[in-house]
PDB file of C-alpha atoms in Angstrom:
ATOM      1  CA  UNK U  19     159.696 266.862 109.964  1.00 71.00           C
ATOM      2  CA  UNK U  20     157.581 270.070 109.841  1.00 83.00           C
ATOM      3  CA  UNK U  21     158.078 271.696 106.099  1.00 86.00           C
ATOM      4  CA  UNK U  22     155.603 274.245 104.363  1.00 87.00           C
ATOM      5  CA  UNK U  23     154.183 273.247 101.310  1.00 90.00           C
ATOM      6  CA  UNK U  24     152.613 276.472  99.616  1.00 90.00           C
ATOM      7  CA  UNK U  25     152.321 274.537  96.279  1.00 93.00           C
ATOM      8  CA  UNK U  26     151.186 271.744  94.850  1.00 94.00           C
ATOM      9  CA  UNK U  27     154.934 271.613  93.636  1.00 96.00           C
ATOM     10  CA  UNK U  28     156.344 271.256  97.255  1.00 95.00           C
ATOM     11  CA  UNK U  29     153.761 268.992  98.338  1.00 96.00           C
ATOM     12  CA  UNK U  30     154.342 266.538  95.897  1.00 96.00           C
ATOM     13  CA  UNK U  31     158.104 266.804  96.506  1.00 96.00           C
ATOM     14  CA  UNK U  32     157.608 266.518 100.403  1.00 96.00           C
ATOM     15  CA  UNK U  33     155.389 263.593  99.442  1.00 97.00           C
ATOM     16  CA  UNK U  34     158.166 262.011  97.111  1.00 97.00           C
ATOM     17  CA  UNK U  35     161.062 262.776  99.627  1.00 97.00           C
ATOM     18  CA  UNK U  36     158.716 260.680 102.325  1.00 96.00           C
ATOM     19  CA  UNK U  37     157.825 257.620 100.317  1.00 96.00           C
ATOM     20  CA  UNK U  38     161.650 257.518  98.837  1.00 97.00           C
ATOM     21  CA  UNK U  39     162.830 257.963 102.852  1.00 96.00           C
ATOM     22  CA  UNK U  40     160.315 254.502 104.029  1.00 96.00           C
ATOM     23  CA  UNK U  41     161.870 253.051 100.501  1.00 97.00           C
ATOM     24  CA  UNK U  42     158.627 252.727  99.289  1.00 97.00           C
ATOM     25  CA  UNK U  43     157.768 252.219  95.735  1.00 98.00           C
ATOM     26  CA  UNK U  44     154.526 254.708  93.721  1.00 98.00           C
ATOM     27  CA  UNK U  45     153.055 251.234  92.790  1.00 98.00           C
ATOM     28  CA  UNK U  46     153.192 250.217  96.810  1.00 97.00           C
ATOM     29  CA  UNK U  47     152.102 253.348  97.367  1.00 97.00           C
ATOM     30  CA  UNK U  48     149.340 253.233  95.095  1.00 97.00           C
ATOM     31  CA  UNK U  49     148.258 250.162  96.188  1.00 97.00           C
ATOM     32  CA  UNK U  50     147.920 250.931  99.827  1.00 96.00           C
ATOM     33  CA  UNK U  51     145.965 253.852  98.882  1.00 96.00           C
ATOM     34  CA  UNK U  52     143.715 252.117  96.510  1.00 96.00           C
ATOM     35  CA  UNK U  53     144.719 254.466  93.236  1.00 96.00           C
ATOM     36  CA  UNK U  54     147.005 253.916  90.218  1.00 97.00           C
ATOM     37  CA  UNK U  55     150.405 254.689  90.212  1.00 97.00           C
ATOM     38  CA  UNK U  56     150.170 257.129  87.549  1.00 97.00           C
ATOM     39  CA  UNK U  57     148.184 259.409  90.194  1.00 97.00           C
ATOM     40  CA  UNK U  58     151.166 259.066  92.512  1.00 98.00           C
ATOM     41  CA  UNK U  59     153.689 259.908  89.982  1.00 98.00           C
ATOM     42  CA  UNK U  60     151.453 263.037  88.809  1.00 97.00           C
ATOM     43  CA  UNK U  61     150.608 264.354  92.627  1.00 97.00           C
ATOM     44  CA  UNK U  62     154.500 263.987  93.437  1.00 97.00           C
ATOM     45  CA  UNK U  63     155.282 265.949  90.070  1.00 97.00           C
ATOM     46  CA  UNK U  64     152.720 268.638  91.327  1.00 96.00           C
ATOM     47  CA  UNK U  65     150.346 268.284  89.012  1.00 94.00           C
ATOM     48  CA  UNK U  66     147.738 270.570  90.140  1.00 90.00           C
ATOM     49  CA  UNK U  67     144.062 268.826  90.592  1.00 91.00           C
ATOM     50  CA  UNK U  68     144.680 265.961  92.620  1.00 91.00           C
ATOM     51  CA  UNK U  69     141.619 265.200  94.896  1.00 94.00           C
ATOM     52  CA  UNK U  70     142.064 265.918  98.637  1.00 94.00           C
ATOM     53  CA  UNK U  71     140.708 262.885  99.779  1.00 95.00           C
ATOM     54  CA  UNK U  72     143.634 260.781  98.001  1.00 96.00           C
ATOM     55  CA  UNK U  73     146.199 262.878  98.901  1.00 96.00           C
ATOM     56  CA  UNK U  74     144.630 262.539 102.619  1.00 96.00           C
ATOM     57  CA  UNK U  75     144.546 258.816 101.705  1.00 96.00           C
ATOM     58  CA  UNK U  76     148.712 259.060 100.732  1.00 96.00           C
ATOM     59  CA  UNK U  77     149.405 261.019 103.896  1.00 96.00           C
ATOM     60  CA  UNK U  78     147.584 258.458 106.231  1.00 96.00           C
ATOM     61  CA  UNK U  79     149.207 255.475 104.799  1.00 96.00           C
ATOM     62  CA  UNK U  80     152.633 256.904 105.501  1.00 96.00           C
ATOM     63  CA  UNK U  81     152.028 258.148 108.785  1.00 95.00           C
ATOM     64  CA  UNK U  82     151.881 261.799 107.603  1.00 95.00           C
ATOM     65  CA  UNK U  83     149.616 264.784 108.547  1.00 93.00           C
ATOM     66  CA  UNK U  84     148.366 267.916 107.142  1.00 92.00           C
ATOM     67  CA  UNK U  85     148.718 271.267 109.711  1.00 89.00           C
ATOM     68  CA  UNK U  86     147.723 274.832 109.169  1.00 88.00           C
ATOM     69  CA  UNK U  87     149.614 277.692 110.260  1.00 86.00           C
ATOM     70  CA  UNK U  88     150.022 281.410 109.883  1.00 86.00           C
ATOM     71  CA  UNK U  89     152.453 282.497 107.000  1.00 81.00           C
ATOM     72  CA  UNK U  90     155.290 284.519 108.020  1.00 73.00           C
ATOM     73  CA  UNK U  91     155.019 287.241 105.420  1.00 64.00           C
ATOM     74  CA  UNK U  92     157.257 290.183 106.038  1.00 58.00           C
ATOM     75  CA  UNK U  93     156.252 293.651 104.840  1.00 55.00           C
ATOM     76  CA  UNK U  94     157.365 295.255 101.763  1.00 54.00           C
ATOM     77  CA  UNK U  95     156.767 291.482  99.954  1.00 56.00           C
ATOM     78  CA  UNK U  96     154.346 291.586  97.111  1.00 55.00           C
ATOM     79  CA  UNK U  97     151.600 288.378  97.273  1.00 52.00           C
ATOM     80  CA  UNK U  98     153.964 287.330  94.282  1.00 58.00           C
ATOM     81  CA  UNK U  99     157.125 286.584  96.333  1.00 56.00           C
ATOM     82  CA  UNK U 100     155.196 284.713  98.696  1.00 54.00           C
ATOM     83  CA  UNK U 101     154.342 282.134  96.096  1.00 54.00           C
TER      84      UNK U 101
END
């Protein structure tokens, strides 16, 4: 799997879509990551203001990591329909 996430919205879906894929419950989840599973529920929903280091914490304890790349933006696109 290699997917952009350019939101907190796709994140937390990507996130959702791997933890439903290892059939893994937000409380198991949550409790392998040391957090609550309201947190889960509200990084998975996107809610915007979830601390890096859990969401590092989520990634690591389903095998998952972060990468960087260079967006493919092609010209004539405002910054607007990039988001």
């Amino acid at each position: 799997m290699n997917q952009p996430a350019r939101s907190a919205k796709q994140l937390g879906a990507l996130i959702r879509e791997q933890r439903r894929s290892r059939r893994m419950s937000q409380q198991k989840l949550a409790d392998m990551t040391g957090t609550g599973q309201k947190t889960i529920s509200a990084i998975e929903n996107g809610h915007e203001g979830a601390k890096l280091e859990i969401i590092f914490r989520l990634l690591a304890a389903m095998e998952l990591e972060i990468g960087v790349s260079r967006r493919g933006i092609d010209i004539g696109k405002s910054i607007g329909d990039v988001f």
